[in-house]
Coordinates of N, CA and C in Angstrom, one line a residue:
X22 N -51.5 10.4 -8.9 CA -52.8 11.1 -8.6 C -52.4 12.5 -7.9
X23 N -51.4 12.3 -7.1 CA -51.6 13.2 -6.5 C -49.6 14.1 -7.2
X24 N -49.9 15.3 -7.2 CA -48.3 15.8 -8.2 C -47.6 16.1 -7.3
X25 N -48.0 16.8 -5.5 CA -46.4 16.9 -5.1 C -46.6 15.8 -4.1
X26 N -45.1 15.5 -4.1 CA -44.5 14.0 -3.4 C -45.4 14.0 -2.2
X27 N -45.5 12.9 -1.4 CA -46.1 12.4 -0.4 C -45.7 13.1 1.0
X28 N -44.5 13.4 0.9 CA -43.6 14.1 1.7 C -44.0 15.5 1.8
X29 N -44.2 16.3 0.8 CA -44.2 17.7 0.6 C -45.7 17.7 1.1
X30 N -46.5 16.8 1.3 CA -48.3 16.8 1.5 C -47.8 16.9 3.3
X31 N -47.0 15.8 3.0 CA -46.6 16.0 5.1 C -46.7 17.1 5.9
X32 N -45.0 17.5 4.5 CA -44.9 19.1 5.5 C -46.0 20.2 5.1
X33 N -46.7 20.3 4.7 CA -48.3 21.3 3.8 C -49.1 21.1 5.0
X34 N -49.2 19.6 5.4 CA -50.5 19.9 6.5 C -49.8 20.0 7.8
X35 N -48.5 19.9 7.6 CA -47.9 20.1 9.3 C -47.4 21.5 9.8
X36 N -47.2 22.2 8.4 CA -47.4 24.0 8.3 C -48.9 24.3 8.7
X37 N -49.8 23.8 7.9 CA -51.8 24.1 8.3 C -51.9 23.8 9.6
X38 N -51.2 22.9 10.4 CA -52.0 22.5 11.9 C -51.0 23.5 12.7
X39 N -49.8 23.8 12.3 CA -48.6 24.9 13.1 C -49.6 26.3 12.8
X40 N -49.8 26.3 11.6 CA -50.9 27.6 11.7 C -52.3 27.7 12.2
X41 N -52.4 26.8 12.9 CA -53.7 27.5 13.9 C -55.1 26.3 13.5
X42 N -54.7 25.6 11.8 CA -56.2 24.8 11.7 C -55.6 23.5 12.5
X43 N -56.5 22.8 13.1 CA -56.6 20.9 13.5 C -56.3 20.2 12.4
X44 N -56.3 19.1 13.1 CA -55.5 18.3 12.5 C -56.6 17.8 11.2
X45 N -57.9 17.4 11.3 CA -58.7 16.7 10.0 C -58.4 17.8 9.0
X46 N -58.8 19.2 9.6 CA -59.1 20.5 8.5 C -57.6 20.5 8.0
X47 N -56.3 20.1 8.4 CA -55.2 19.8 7.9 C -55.0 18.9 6.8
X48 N -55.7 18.1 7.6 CA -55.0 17.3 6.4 C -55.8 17.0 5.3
X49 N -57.5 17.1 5.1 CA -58.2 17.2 4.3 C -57.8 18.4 3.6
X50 N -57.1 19.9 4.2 CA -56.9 20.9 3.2 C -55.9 20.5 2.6
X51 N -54.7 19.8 3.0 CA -53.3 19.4 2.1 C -53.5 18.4 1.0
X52 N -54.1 17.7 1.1 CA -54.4 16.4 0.3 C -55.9 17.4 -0.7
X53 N -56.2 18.2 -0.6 CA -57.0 18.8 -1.6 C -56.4 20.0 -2.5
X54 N -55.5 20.6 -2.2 CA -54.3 21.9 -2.4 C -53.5 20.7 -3.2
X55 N -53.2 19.6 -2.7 CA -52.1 18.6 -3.7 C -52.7 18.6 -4.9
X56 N -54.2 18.0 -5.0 CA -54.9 17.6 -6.0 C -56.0 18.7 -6.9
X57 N -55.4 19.9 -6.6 CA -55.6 21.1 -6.7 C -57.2 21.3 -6.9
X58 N -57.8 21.2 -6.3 CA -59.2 20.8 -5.1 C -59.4 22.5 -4.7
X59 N -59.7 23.6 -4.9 CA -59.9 24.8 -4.4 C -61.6 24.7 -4.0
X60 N -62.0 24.8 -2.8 CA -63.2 25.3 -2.3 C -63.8 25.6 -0.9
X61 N -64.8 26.6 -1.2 CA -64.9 27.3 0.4 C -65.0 26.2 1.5
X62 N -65.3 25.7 1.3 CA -66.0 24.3 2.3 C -64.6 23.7 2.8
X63 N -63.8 23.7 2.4 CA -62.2 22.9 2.9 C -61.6 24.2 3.5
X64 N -61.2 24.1 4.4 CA -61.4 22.7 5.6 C -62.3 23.0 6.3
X65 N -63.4 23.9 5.9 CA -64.6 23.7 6.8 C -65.4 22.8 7.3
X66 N -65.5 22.0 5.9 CA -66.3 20.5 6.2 C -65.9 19.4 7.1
X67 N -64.6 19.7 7.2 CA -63.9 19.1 8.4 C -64.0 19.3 9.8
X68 N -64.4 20.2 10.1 CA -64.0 21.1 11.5 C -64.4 20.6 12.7
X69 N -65.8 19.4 12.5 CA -66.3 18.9 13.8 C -65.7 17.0 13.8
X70 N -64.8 17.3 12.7 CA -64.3 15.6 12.8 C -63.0 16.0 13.5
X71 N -62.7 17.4 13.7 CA -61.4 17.7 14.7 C -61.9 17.0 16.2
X72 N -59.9 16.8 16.6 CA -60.6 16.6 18.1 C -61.4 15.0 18.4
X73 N -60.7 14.3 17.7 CA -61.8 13.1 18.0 C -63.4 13.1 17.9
X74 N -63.5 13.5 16.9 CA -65.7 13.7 16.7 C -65.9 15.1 17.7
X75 N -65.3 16.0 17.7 CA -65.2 17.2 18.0 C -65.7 16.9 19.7
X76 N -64.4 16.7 20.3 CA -64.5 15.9 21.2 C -65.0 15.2 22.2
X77 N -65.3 13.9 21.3 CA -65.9 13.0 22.3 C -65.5 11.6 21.9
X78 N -64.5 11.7 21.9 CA -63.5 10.0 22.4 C -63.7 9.6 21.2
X79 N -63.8 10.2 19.7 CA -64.4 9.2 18.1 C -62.8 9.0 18.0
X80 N -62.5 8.7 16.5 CA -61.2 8.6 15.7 C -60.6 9.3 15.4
X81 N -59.4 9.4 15.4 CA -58.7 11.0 15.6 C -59.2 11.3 14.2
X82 N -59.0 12.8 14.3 CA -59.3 13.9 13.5 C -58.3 13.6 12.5
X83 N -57.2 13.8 12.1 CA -56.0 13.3 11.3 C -56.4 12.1 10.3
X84 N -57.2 11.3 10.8 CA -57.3 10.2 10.5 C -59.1 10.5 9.6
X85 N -59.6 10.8 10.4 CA -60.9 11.5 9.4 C -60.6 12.3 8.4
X86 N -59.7 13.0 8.6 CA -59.4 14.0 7.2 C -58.6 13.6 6.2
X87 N -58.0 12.4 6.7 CA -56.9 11.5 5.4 C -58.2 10.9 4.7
X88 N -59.5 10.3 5.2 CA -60.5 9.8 4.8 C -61.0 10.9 3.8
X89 N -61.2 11.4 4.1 CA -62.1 12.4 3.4 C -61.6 12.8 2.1
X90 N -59.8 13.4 2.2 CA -59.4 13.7 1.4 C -58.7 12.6 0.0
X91 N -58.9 11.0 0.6 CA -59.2 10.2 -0.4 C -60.5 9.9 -1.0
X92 N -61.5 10.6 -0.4 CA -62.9 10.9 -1.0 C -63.2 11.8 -1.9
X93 N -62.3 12.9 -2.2 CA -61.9 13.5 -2.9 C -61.2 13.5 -4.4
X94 N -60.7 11.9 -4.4 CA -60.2 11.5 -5.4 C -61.0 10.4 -5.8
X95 N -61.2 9.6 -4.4 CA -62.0 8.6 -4.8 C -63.3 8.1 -4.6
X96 N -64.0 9.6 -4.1 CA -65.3 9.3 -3.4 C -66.4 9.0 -4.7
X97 N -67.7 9.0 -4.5 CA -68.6 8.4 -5.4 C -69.4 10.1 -5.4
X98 N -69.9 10.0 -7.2 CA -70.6 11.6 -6.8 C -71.9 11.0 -7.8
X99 N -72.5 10.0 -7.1 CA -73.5 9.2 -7.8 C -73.5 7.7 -7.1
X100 N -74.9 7.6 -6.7 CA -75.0 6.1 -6.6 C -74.7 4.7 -7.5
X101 N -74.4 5.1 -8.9 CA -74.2 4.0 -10.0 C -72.6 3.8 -9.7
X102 N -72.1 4.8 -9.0 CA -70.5 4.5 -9.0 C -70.1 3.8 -8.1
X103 N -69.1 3.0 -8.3 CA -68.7 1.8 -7.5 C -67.9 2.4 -6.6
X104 N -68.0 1.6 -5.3 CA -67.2 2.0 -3.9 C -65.8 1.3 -3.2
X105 N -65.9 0.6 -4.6 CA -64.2 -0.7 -3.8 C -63.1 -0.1 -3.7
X106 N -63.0 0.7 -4.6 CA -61.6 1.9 -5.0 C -61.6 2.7 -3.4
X107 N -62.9 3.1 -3.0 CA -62.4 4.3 -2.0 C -62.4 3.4 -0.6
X108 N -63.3 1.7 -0.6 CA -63.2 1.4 0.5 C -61.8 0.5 0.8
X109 N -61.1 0.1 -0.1 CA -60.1 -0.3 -0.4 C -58.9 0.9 0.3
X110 N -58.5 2.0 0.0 CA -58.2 3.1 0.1 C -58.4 3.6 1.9
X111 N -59.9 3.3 1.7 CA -59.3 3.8 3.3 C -59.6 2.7 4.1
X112 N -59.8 1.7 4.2 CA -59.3 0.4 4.4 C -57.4 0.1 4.8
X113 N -57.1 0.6 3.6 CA -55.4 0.5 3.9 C -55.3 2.1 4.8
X114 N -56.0 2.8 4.5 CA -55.2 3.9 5.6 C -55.5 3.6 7.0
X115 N -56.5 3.1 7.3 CA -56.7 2.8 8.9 C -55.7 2.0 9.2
X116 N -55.6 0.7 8.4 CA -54.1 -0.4 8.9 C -53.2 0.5 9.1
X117 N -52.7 1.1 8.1 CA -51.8 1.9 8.3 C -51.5 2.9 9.4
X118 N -52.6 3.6 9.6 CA -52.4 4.5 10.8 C -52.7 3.4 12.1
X119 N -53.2 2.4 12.2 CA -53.5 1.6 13.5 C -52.3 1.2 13.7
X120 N -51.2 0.2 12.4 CA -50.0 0.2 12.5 C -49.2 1.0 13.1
X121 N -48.9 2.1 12.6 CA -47.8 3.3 13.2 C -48.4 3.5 14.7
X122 N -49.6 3.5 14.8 CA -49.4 4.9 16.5 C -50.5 3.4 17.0
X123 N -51.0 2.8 16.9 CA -51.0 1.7 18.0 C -53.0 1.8 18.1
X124 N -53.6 2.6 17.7 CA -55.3 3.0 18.1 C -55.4 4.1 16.7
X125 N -56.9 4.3 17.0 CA -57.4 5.1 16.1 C -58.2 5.8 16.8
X126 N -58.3 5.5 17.9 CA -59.3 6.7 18.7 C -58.6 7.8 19.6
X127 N -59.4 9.0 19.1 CA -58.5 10.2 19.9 C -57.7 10.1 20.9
X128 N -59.1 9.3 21.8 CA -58.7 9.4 23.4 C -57.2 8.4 24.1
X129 N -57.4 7.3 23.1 CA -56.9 6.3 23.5 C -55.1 6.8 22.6
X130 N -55.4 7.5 21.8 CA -53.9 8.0 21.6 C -53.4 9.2 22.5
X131 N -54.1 9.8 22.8 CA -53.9 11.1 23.7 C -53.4 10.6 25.5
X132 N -54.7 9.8 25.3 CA -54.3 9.4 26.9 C -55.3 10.1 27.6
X133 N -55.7 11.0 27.1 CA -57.4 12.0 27.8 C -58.2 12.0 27.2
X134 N -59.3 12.8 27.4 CA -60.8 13.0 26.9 C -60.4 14.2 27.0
X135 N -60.6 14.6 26.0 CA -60.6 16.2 25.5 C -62.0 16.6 25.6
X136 N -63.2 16.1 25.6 CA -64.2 16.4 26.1 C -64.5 17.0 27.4
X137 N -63.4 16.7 28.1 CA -63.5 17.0 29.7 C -62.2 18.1 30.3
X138 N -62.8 19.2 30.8 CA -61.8 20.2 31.4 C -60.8 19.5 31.8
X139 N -60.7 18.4 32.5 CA -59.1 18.1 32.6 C -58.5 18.0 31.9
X140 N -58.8 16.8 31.2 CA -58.6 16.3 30.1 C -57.9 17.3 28.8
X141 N -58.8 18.6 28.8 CA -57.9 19.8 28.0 C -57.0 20.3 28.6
X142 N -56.8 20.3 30.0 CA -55.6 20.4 30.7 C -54.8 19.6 30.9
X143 N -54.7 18.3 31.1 CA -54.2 17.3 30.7 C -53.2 17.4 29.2
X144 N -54.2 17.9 28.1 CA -53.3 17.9 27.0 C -52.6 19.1 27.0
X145 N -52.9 20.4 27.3 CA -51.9 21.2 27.3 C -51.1 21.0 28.0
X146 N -50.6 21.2 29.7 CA -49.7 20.4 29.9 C -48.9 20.0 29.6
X147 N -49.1 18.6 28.9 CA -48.1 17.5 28.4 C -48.3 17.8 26.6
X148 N -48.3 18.7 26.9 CA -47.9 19.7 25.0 C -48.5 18.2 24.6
X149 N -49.7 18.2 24.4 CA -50.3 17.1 23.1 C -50.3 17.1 21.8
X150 N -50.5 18.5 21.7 CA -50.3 19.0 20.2 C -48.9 18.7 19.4
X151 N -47.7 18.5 20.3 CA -46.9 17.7 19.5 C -47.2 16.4 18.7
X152 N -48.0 15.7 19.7 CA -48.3 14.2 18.9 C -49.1 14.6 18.2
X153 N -50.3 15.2 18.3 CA -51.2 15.7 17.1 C -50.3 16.2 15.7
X154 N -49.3 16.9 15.8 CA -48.7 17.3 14.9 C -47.9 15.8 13.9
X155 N -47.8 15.1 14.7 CA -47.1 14.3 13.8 C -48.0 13.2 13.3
X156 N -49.3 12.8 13.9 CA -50.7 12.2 13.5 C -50.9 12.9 12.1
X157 N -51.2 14.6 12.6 CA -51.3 15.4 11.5 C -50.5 14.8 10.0
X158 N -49.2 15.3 10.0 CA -48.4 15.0 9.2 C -48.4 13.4 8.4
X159 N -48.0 12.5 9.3 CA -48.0 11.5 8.8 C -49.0 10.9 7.9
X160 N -50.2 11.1 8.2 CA -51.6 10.9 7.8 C -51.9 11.5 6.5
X161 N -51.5 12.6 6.7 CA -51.6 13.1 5.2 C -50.7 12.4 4.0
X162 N -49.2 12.2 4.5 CA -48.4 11.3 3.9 C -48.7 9.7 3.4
X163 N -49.3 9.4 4.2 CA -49.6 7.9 3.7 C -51.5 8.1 3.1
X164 N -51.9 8.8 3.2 CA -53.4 9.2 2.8 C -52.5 9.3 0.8
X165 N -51.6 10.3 0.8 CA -50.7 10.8 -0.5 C -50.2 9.6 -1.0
X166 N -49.9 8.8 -0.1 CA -49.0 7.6 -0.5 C -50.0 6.5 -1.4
X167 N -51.0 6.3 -0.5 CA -52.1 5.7 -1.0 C -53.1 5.9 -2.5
X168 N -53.0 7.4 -2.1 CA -53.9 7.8 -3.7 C -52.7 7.7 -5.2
X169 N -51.0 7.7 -4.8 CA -50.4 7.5 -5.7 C -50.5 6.4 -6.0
X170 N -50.6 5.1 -5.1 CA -50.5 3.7 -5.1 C -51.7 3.5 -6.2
X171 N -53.0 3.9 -5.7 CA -54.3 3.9 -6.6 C -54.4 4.5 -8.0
X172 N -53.3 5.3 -8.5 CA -53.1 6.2 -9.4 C -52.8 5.1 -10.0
X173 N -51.2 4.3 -9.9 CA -50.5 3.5 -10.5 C -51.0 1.9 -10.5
X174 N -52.3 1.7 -10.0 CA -53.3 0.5 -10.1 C -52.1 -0.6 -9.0
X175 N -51.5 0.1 -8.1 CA -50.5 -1.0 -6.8 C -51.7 -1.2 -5.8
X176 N -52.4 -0.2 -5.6 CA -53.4 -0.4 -4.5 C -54.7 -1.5 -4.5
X177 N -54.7 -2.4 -4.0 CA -55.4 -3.5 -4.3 C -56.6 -4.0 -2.7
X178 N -57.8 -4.1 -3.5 CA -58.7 -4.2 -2.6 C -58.5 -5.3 -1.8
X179 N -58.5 -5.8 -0.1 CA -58.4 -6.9 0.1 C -59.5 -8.0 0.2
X180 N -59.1 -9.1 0.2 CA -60.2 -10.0 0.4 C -61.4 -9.8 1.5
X181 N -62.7 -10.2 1.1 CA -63.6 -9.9 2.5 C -64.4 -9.0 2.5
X182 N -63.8 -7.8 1.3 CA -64.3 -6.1 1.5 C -65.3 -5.9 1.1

């Protein structure tokens, strides 16, 4: 599904968040630039899922834009279209990301509330934006990883869904 490797999506949104955009507008613009996706709205439509729900303690931003940008391949552009493909999809990406870094919520990966003046001082400080950078990255990679899996019919809905 998607034509450059999973890896090359990594380093694409880990260049986008080094250049100035967050981490969702990252990674929703890498995983749309892969699937050669051009429009004004990317990574605009992203911009208030940065930041944990544009901050207030939601799911990281990285993590909303890996969502989105499998919505992109697999989202519904009609109510008659079926949703198992995309809930399946991002289904495996939350395991996935809950696996690697331990949470899915901003705060609880950060360690602060970025909603709160300390809290933004808190993350500068302790250079946060490094771990955002690799949330960044990663996410986009296994978001890439996922939509190839779904390309090649490996990605399988699980029971329950």
């Amino acid at each position: 599904m998607t034509p450059a490797p999973p890896h090359d999506i990594r380093r694409r949104a880990e260049e986008l968040f080094t250049s100035g955009l967050y981490c969702a507008e990252s990674v929703l613009l890498a995983l749309a630039e892969s699937l050669n996706i051009k429009s004004d709205l990317i990574p605009k439509v992203a911009t208030g899922f940065c930041s944990g729900l544009s901050r207030t303690c939601g799911p990281c931003g990285a993590l909303t834009g890996g969502i989105m940008g499998l919505g992109l391949s697999l989202g519904r552009t009609g109510h008659a279209r079926d949703v198992n493909s995309m809930y399946a999809a991002t289904q495996g990406l939350v395991r996935a990301f809950e696996s690697e870094f331990g949470s899915r919520d901003c705060r609880v990966l950060l360690g602060c509330d970025l909603g709160t003046v300390e809290g933004q001082a808190f993350f500068r400080a302790n250079k946060l934006g490094e771990k955002c950078l690799v949330f960044t990255g990663r996410t986009a990679e296994m978001a890439a990883q996922i939509l190839d899996e779904t390309a090649h019919g490996s990605h399988r809905l699980p029971s329950g869904s």
